CSV table of C-alpha atoms in Angstrom, one decimal:
chain,number,residue,atom,x,y,z
E,13,UNK,CA,0.0,-0.1,0.1
E,14,UNK,CA,1.3,3.4,-0.8
E,15,UNK,CA,1.2,6.2,1.9
E,16,UNK,CA,-0.7,9.3,1.9
E,17,UNK,CA,1.0,12.5,1.4
E,18,UNK,CA,0.9,15.9,3.0
E,19,UNK,CA,-2.2,18.0,2.2
E,20,UNK,CA,-3.4,19.1,5.7
E,21,UNK,CA,-7.1,20.3,5.5
E,22,UNK,CA,-8.4,22.3,8.4
E,23,UNK,CA,-10.7,20.4,10.8
E,24,UNK,CA,-14.0,21.8,9.3
E,25,UNK,CA,-12.8,22.3,5.7
E,26,UNK,CA,-12.1,26.0,6.2
E,27,UNK,CA,-8.7,25.8,4.5
E,28,UNK,CA,-5.6,23.8,3.6
E,29,UNK,CA,-1.8,23.9,3.9
E,30,UNK,CA,0.9,21.6,2.3
E,31,UNK,CA,3.6,20.4,4.5
E,32,UNK,CA,6.9,19.7,2.6
E,33,UNK,CA,9.6,19.8,5.3
E,34,UNK,CA,11.8,16.5,5.3
E,35,UNK,CA,11.4,14.3,8.4
E,36,UNK,CA,14.6,13.3,10.1
E,37,UNK,CA,14.8,9.5,9.9
E,38,UNK,CA,14.9,7.9,13.3
E,39,UNK,CA,18.0,6.2,14.4
E,40,UNK,CA,18.6,2.9,12.7
E,41,UNK,CA,16.1,3.7,9.9
E,42,UNK,CA,17.3,4.3,6.3
E,43,UNK,CA,16.3,7.6,5.0
E,44,UNK,CA,13.2,7.8,2.6
E,45,UNK,CA,11.8,10.8,1.1
E,46,UNK,CA,8.4,11.7,2.7
E,47,UNK,CA,5.5,11.4,0.7
E,48,UNK,CA,4.0,14.7,-0.6
E,49,UNK,CA,7.0,15.9,-2.5
E,50,UNK,CA,6.5,14.8,-6.1
E,51,UNK,CA,3.9,17.1,-8.0
E,52,UNK,CA,2.7,16.7,-11.5
E,53,UNK,CA,3.1,20.0,-13.0
E,54,UNK,CA,3.3,19.0,-16.8
E,55,UNK,CA,0.3,16.5,-17.6
E,56,UNK,CA,2.4,15.4,-20.6
E,57,UNK,CA,5.0,14.0,-18.2
E,58,UNK,CA,2.4,11.8,-16.3
E,59,UNK,CA,4.1,8.4,-17.2
E,60,UNK,CA,7.7,9.5,-16.1
E,61,UNK,CA,7.1,8.2,-12.5
E,62,UNK,CA,5.0,5.5,-10.9
E,63,UNK,CA,2.9,8.0,-8.6
E,64,UNK,CA,2.4,11.7,-8.2
E,65,UNK,CA,1.5,13.4,-4.8
E,66,UNK,CA,-1.4,15.9,-3.9
E,67,UNK,CA,-3.0,15.6,-7.2
E,68,UNK,CA,-5.8,18.3,-7.6
E,69,UNK,CA,-9.1,17.1,-8.5
E,70,UNK,CA,-11.1,19.1,-11.0
E,71,UNK,CA,-14.8,19.9,-10.3
E,72,UNK,CA,-15.7,17.8,-13.2
E,73,UNK,CA,-13.8,14.8,-11.7
E,74,UNK,CA,-15.3,15.2,-8.2
E,75,UNK,CA,-18.7,15.4,-9.8
E,76,UNK,CA,-18.2,12.3,-11.7
E,77,UNK,CA,-17.1,10.4,-8.8
E,78,UNK,CA,-20.1,11.5,-6.9
E,79,UNK,CA,-22.4,10.4,-9.6
E,80,UNK,CA,-20.7,7.1,-9.7
E,81,UNK,CA,-21.2,6.5,-6.2
E,82,UNK,CA,-24.9,7.6,-6.3
E,83,UNK,CA,-25.4,5.1,-9.3
E,84,UNK,CA,-24.4,2.1,-7.1
E,85,UNK,CA,-25.8,3.3,-3.7
E,86,UNK,CA,-29.0,1.1,-3.5
E,87,UNK,CA,-28.4,-1.0,-0.4
E,88,UNK,CA,-28.7,-4.7,-0.2
E,89,UNK,CA,-31.8,-6.2,1.6
E,90,UNK,CA,-31.6,-6.1,5.2
E,91,UNK,CA,-31.2,-9.9,5.5
E,92,UNK,CA,-28.2,-9.9,3.3
E,93,UNK,CA,-26.6,-7.2,5.4
E,94,UNK,CA,-27.3,-9.1,8.6
E,95,UNK,CA,-25.6,-12.2,7.0
E,96,UNK,CA,-22.4,-10.3,6.2
E,97,UNK,CA,-22.4,-9.0,9.7
E,98,UNK,CA,-22.9,-12.3,11.4
E,99,UNK,CA,-20.4,-14.1,9.2
E,100,UNK,CA,-17.8,-11.4,9.2
E,101,UNK,CA,-15.3,-13.6,11.2
E,102,UNK,CA,-15.8,-16.5,8.8
E,103,UNK,CA,-15.1,-14.2,5.9
E,104,UNK,CA,-11.9,-12.8,7.3
E,105,UNK,CA,-10.7,-16.4,8.3
E,106,UNK,CA,-11.3,-17.5,4.8
E,107,UNK,CA,-9.4,-14.7,3.4
E,108,UNK,CA,-6.3,-15.5,5.5
E,109,UNK,CA,-6.5,-19.2,4.7
E,110,UNK,CA,-6.5,-18.4,1.1
E,111,UNK,CA,-3.7,-15.7,1.1
E,112,UNK,CA,-1.8,-16.7,4.1
E,113,UNK,CA,1.5,-14.4,4.5
E,114,UNK,CA,1.5,-14.1,0.5
E,115,UNK,CA,-0.6,-11.1,1.4
E,116,UNK,CA,2.4,-9.6,3.4
E,117,UNK,CA,3.7,-6.3,2.0
E,118,UNK,CA,6.6,-4.4,3.1
E,119,UNK,CA,5.3,-1.1,4.5
E,120,UNK,CA,8.4,0.8,3.5
E,121,UNK,CA,6.7,4.1,4.3
E,122,UNK,CA,5.8,3.3,7.8
E,123,UNK,CA,8.6,4.9,9.8
E,124,UNK,CA,8.6,8.0,7.4
E,125,UNK,CA,4.9,8.8,7.9
E,126,UNK,CA,4.8,7.3,11.6
E,127,UNK,CA,8.3,7.8,13.3
E,128,UNK,CA,6.7,7.3,16.6
E,129,UNK,CA,6.8,3.6,15.8
E,130,UNK,CA,10.7,3.8,15.4
E,131,UNK,CA,11.2,5.7,18.8
E,132,UNK,CA,14.7,4.7,20.0
E,133,UNK,CA,15.1,5.5,23.7
E,134,UNK,CA,18.5,5.7,25.1
E,135,UNK,CA,19.4,6.3,28.8
E,136,UNK,CA,21.9,9.1,29.4
E,137,UNK,CA,24.1,9.2,32.5
E,138,UNK,CA,22.0,10.2,35.4
E,139,UNK,CA,19.0,8.2,34.3
E,140,UNK,CA,17.3,10.8,32.0
E,141,UNK,CA,15.6,9.6,28.8
E,142,UNK,CA,16.5,10.7,25.4
E,143,UNK,CA,13.7,10.1,22.8
E,144,UNK,CA,13.9,10.4,19.1
E,145,UNK,CA,11.2,10.1,16.4
E,146,UNK,CA,9.0,13.1,16.4
E,147,UNK,CA,6.3,13.1,13.8
E,148,UNK,CA,5.7,15.1,10.8
E,149,UNK,CA,4.2,17.9,13.2
E,150,UNK,CA,7.4,17.9,15.3
E,151,UNK,CA,5.5,16.0,18.2
E,152,UNK,CA,5.8,12.4,19.5
E,153,UNK,CA,3.6,10.7,22.0
E,154,UNK,CA,4.3,12.3,25.4
E,155,UNK,CA,4.9,8.9,27.1
E,156,UNK,CA,5.4,9.0,30.9
E,157,UNK,CA,7.6,5.9,30.6
E,158,UNK,CA,6.3,4.6,33.9
E,159,UNK,CA,5.6,0.9,35.0
E,160,UNK,CA,1.7,0.7,35.2
E,161,UNK,CA,1.7,-2.9,36.2
E,162,UNK,CA,-0.2,-1.7,39.5
E,163,UNK,CA,-3.0,-0.3,37.5
E,164,UNK,CA,-5.1,-3.4,37.6
E,165,UNK,CA,-3.2,-4.9,40.6
E,166,UNK,CA,-1.4,-7.8,38.7
E,167,UNK,CA,1.1,-8.4,36.0
E,168,UNK,CA,0.1,-8.5,32.4
E,169,UNK,CA,2.1,-9.2,29.2
E,170,UNK,CA,4.7,-6.6,28.9
E,171,UNK,CA,3.9,-5.2,32.2
E,172,UNK,CA,7.8,-4.3,32.9
E,173,UNK,CA,8.2,-2.6,29.5
E,174,UNK,CA,8.4,1.2,29.3
E,175,UNK,CA,7.1,1.8,25.7
E,176,UNK,CA,3.8,-0.1,24.6
E,177,UNK,CA,2.6,-0.2,21.2
E,178,UNK,CA,-0.5,-2.0,20.0
E,179,UNK,CA,-1.6,-2.7,16.4
E,180,UNK,CA,-5.3,-3.4,15.9
E,181,UNK,CA,-6.0,-5.5,12.9
E,182,UNK,CA,-2.5,-6.7,12.4
E,183,UNK,CA,-3.2,-9.3,9.7
E,184,UNK,CA,-0.1,-11.4,9.1
E,185,UNK,CA,2.2,-8.8,10.7
E,186,UNK,CA,2.9,-6.3,8.0
E,187,UNK,CA,3.4,-3.4,10.5
E,188,UNK,CA,4.4,-5.6,13.8
E,189,UNK,CA,7.4,-7.3,12.3
E,190,UNK,CA,9.0,-4.1,10.8
E,191,UNK,CA,8.6,-2.5,14.3
E,192,UNK,CA,10.3,-5.4,16.0
E,193,UNK,CA,13.1,-5.3,13.5
E,194,UNK,CA,13.7,-1.5,13.4
E,195,UNK,CA,12.9,-0.4,17.0
E,196,UNK,CA,15.9,-1.6,19.3
E,197,UNK,CA,14.4,0.2,22.4
E,198,UNK,CA,15.0,-2.4,25.0
E,199,UNK,CA,11.9,-1.2,26.8
E,200,UNK,CA,9.6,-1.7,23.8
E,201,UNK,CA,6.7,-4.1,23.9
E,202,UNK,CA,4.4,-4.7,21.0
E,203,UNK,CA,0.8,-6.1,21.2
E,204,UNK,CA,-1.1,-7.0,18.0
E,205,UNK,CA,-4.6,-8.5,17.6
E,206,UNK,CA,-6.8,-9.4,14.8
E,207,UNK,CA,-10.4,-10.5,14.4
E,208,UNK,CA,-9.2,-13.5,12.4
E,209,UNK,CA,-7.8,-16.5,14.5
E,210,UNK,CA,-6.1,-17.6,11.3
E,211,UNK,CA,-4.1,-14.3,10.9
E,212,UNK,CA,-3.0,-14.4,14.6
E,213,UNK,CA,-1.8,-17.9,14.1
E,214,UNK,CA,0.1,-16.9,11.0
E,215,UNK,CA,1.8,-14.0,13.2
E,216,UNK,CA,2.7,-16.3,16.1
E,217,UNK,CA,4.1,-19.0,13.7
E,218,UNK,CA,6.3,-16.4,11.8
E,219,UNK,CA,10.1,-16.8,12.4
E,220,UNK,CA,10.4,-13.3,13.3
E,221,UNK,CA,7.9,-13.5,16.1
E,222,UNK,CA,9.5,-13.0,19.5
E,223,UNK,CA,7.2,-13.7,22.5
E,224,UNK,CA,9.7,-11.8,24.9
E,225,UNK,CA,8.9,-8.6,22.8
E,226,UNK,CA,5.4,-9.3,21.3
E,227,UNK,CA,1.9,-10.5,22.4
E,228,UNK,CA,-0.7,-11.6,19.7
E,229,UNK,CA,-4.2,-12.4,20.5
E,230,UNK,CA,-7.6,-12.6,18.9
E,231,UNK,CA,-10.0,-9.7,19.5
E,232,UNK,CA,-13.2,-8.3,18.1
E,233,UNK,CA,-12.8,-4.5,18.3
E,234,UNK,CA,-16.4,-3.8,17.7
E,235,UNK,CA,-17.5,-6.0,20.7
E,236,UNK,CA,-17.7,-3.7,23.7
E,237,UNK,CA,-17.8,-6.9,25.9
E,238,UNK,CA,-14.4,-8.1,24.6
E,239,UNK,CA,-11.6,-7.5,27.1
E,240,UNK,CA,-8.0,-6.3,26.2
E,241,UNK,CA,-5.0,-8.1,27.9
E,242,UNK,CA,-3.8,-4.7,29.1
E,243,UNK,CA,-5.3,-2.2,31.6
E,244,UNK,CA,-6.6,1.2,30.7
E,245,UNK,CA,-4.1,4.0,30.6
E,246,UNK,CA,-1.1,1.6,29.7
E,247,UNK,CA,-0.4,2.2,25.9
E,248,UNK,CA,1.9,4.7,24.3
E,249,UNK,CA,0.8,4.2,20.7
E,250,UNK,CA,-2.2,2.4,19.0
E,251,UNK,CA,-2.0,1.8,15.3
E,252,UNK,CA,-5.0,1.3,12.9
E,253,UNK,CA,-4.0,0.8,9.3
E,254,UNK,CA,-6.7,0.1,7.0
E,255,UNK,CA,-8.8,-1.5,9.8
E,256,UNK,CA,-11.4,0.8,10.9
E,257,UNK,CA,-13.0,0.9,7.5
E,258,UNK,CA,-13.7,-2.9,8.0
E,259,UNK,CA,-16.1,-2.2,10.8
E,260,UNK,CA,-19.9,-1.5,10.6
E,261,UNK,CA,-20.2,2.4,10.7
E,262,UNK,CA,-22.6,2.0,13.8
E,263,UNK,CA,-19.8,0.4,15.8
E,264,UNK,CA,-16.9,2.7,15.0
E,265,UNK,CA,-17.4,5.3,17.8
E,266,UNK,CA,-17.7,2.6,20.6
E,267,UNK,CA,-14.6,0.9,19.1
E,268,UNK,CA,-12.5,4.2,19.2
E,269,UNK,CA,-13.7,5.0,22.6
E,270,UNK,CA,-12.5,1.6,24.0
E,271,UNK,CA,-9.1,2.2,22.3
E,272,UNK,CA,-8.9,5.7,23.7
E,273,UNK,CA,-9.1,4.4,27.2
E,274,UNK,CA,-6.1,2.2,26.7
E,275,UNK,CA,-3.8,5.1,26.0
E,276,UNK,CA,-1.7,6.8,28.5
E,277,UNK,CA,-2.1,10.5,28.9
E,278,UNK,CA,-0.3,12.0,25.9
E,279,UNK,CA,-0.4,8.6,24.1
E,280,UNK,CA,-1.0,8.6,20.4
E,281,UNK,CA,-3.6,7.0,18.0
E,282,UNK,CA,-2.2,6.6,14.4
E,283,UNK,CA,-4.7,5.7,11.6
E,284,UNK,CA,-4.4,5.4,7.9
E,285,UNK,CA,-7.5,4.4,5.9
E,286,UNK,CA,-9.5,4.9,2.8
E,287,UNK,CA,-10.9,8.3,1.7
E,288,UNK,CA,-14.2,9.1,0.0
E,289,UNK,CA,-14.1,8.6,-3.8
E,290,UNK,CA,-11.0,6.4,-3.7
E,291,UNK,CA,-10.6,4.2,-6.8
E,292,UNK,CA,-11.6,1.2,-5.0
E,293,UNK,CA,-14.9,2.9,-4.1
E,294,UNK,CA,-15.6,3.8,-7.6
E,295,UNK,CA,-15.0,0.3,-8.9
E,296,UNK,CA,-17.8,-1.3,-6.9
E,297,UNK,CA,-20.6,-2.5,-8.9
E,298,UNK,CA,-24.4,-2.4,-8.3
E,299,UNK,CA,-25.3,-4.9,-5.6
E,300,UNK,CA,-22.3,-4.3,-3.4
E,301,UNK,CA,-23.6,-1.4,-1.3
E,302,UNK,CA,-24.7,-2.1,2.3
E,303,UNK,CA,-25.2,1.5,3.3
E,304,UNK,CA,-24.0,5.0,2.4
E,305,UNK,CA,-20.2,4.7,1.4
E,306,UNK,CA,-20.1,1.0,3.0
E,307,UNK,CA,-19.7,-1.9,0.8
E,308,UNK,CA,-19.0,-5.5,0.6
E,309,UNK,CA,-16.3,-7.1,-1.6
E,310,UNK,CA,-16.7,-10.3,-3.5
E,311,UNK,CA,-15.0,-12.4,-0.7
E,312,UNK,CA,-17.5,-11.1,1.8
E,313,UNK,CA,-15.2,-8.6,3.6
E,314,UNK,CA,-16.5,-4.9,4.0
E,315,UNK,CA,-15.0,-1.5,3.5
E,316,UNK,CA,-16.1,2.1,4.4
E,317,UNK,CA,-14.6,5.2,2.7
E,318,UNK,CA,-14.1,8.1,5.2
E,319,UNK,CA,-14.0,11.9,5.0
E,320,UNK,CA,-11.6,13.7,7.2
E,321,UNK,CA,-14.5,15.4,9.1
E,322,UNK,CA,-16.0,12.0,9.8
E,323,UNK,CA,-12.8,10.8,11.4
E,324,UNK,CA,-12.2,14.0,13.3
E,325,UNK,CA,-15.7,13.8,14.8
E,326,UNK,CA,-15.0,10.1,15.9
E,327,UNK,CA,-11.7,10.8,17.5
E,328,UNK,CA,-12.7,14.1,19.3
E,329,UNK,CA,-16.0,12.6,20.6
E,330,UNK,CA,-13.7,9.8,22.2
E,331,UNK,CA,-11.8,12.5,24.0
E,332,UNK,CA,-8.8,12.9,21.7
E,333,UNK,CA,-6.9,15.9,20.3
E,334,UNK,CA,-6.0,16.4,16.8
E,335,UNK,CA,-2.3,16.3,15.9
E,336,UNK,CA,-2.5,15.5,12.3
E,337,UNK,CA,-5.5,15.0,9.7
E,338,UNK,CA,-4.2,14.7,6.2
E,339,UNK,CA,-5.9,13.7,2.9
E,340,UNK,CA,-3.8,12.6,-0.1
E,341,UNK,CA,-5.2,12.4,-3.7
E,342,UNK,CA,-2.6,10.5,-5.2
E,343,UNK,CA,-2.2,9.5,-8.8
E,344,UNK,CA,-0.8,6.0,-9.3
E,345,UNK,CA,0.6,5.2,-12.8
E,346,UNK,CA,1.0,1.9,-14.6
E,347,UNK,CA,3.5,2.8,-17.1
E,348,UNK,CA,3.6,-0.4,-18.9
E,349,UNK,CA,-0.2,-0.2,-19.6
E,350,UNK,CA,-0.4,3.4,-19.7
E,351,UNK,CA,-3.1,3.6,-17.2
E,352,UNK,CA,-3.6,6.2,-14.4
E,353,UNK,CA,-5.5,5.4,-11.0
E,354,UNK,CA,-6.7,8.0,-8.7
E,355,UNK,CA,-6.2,6.9,-5.0
E,356,UNK,CA,-7.6,8.7,-1.9
E,357,UNK,CA,-6.3,8.0,1.5
E,358,UNK,CA,-6.5,9.7,5.0
E,359,UNK,CA,-3.9,9.6,7.6
E,360,UNK,CA,-4.5,10.9,11.2
E,361,UNK,CA,-2.7,11.2,14.4
E,362,UNK,CA,-4.8,12.0,17.6
E,363,UNK,CA,-3.5,12.4,21.1
E,364,UNK,CA,-5.1,11.6,24.5
E,365,UNK,CA,-4.9,14.8,26.5
E,366,UNK,CA,-2.3,15.0,29.4
E,367,UNK,CA,-4.0,14.5,32.7
E,368,UNK,CA,-6.7,12.4,31.2
E,369,UNK,CA,-7.6,9.3,33.1
E,370,UNK,CA,-7.9,5.9,31.5
E,371,UNK,CA,-11.7,5.7,32.0
E,372,UNK,CA,-13.3,2.5,33.2
E,373,UNK,CA,-12.5,-1.0,32.1
E,374,UNK,CA,-15.0,-3.1,30.2
E,375,UNK,CA,-15.4,-5.1,33.4
E,376,UNK,CA,-16.2,-2.0,35.5
E,377,UNK,CA,-18.6,-0.8,32.9
E,378,UNK,CA,-20.5,-4.0,33.0
E,379,UNK,CA,-20.8,-4.1,36.7
E,380,UNK,CA,-21.8,-0.3,36.8
E,381,UNK,CA,-19.2,0.6,39.2
């Protein structure tokens, strides 16, 4: 998957800015040019590169995309929609049984766009901690680097670690394994979960899986009764890469709220996902729409296409503060076939306010305490 670039649109669409300054590569990570720096100024040169950043859409193109979506917007019958919801786990398990780790792709853009994941902590004389890996906005997660094993009165996986990262919807480890290979912080511990038990099994049987630094588990993010293996207020970073879009829209807010409670004050939630009118949305045929901007693929898995405002509303309602909310209208090129493909992705970073508490755990919520 390619990475979004750097068009930062104001929270309510009032204006935009382009961020082009390079990001210093974290220690141990090879330098790669940040996305958002290759612009198509001469349309006749479109096939000179594989991709172009921040491609402006004409009013005609946007109107055509809107018409295409409206043409295929009649939702499936309620009973069919219920079937896709009930059998969601089955469809994702089938997906990973078919593709296994052949679906693994090196996310070479990961540490350029999310340097928080390559944070390299070193201890200076006197016990102070040096932290590297500020994000595009010059700010990384404000971690307290304290032991939180007392938060729930017992040990939990990674309770002795000082920097905790969780990826939700880990698949076969496209993000987890690059983090473990790149981030040499001895205090790092990575959690990864997926709705599919098949995907989690593929992660655990991978030769790069290290149970001393990583804990994998099956989890249904959309289930408010499902417990996490860590207490509230214990995570520095949570990663959602093309995951939230797989949930039913009615379950997204509850899911984000649950994750927000897991973050430490100052902890960061990182997201990349599909944007409205992405090529994938426009390719859906009639009979694939579940609800507005929500579709089912041929293999039974589902996908939603976001706007920036929708994501901003989800995160701020959950008590998180905006650090970054970018959209990239990216032009990908197949030079061999002389084809152009318009992609739209959204990238977000939202922080839990300093001083915010972790909220109640799922068990406390059920008991009403």
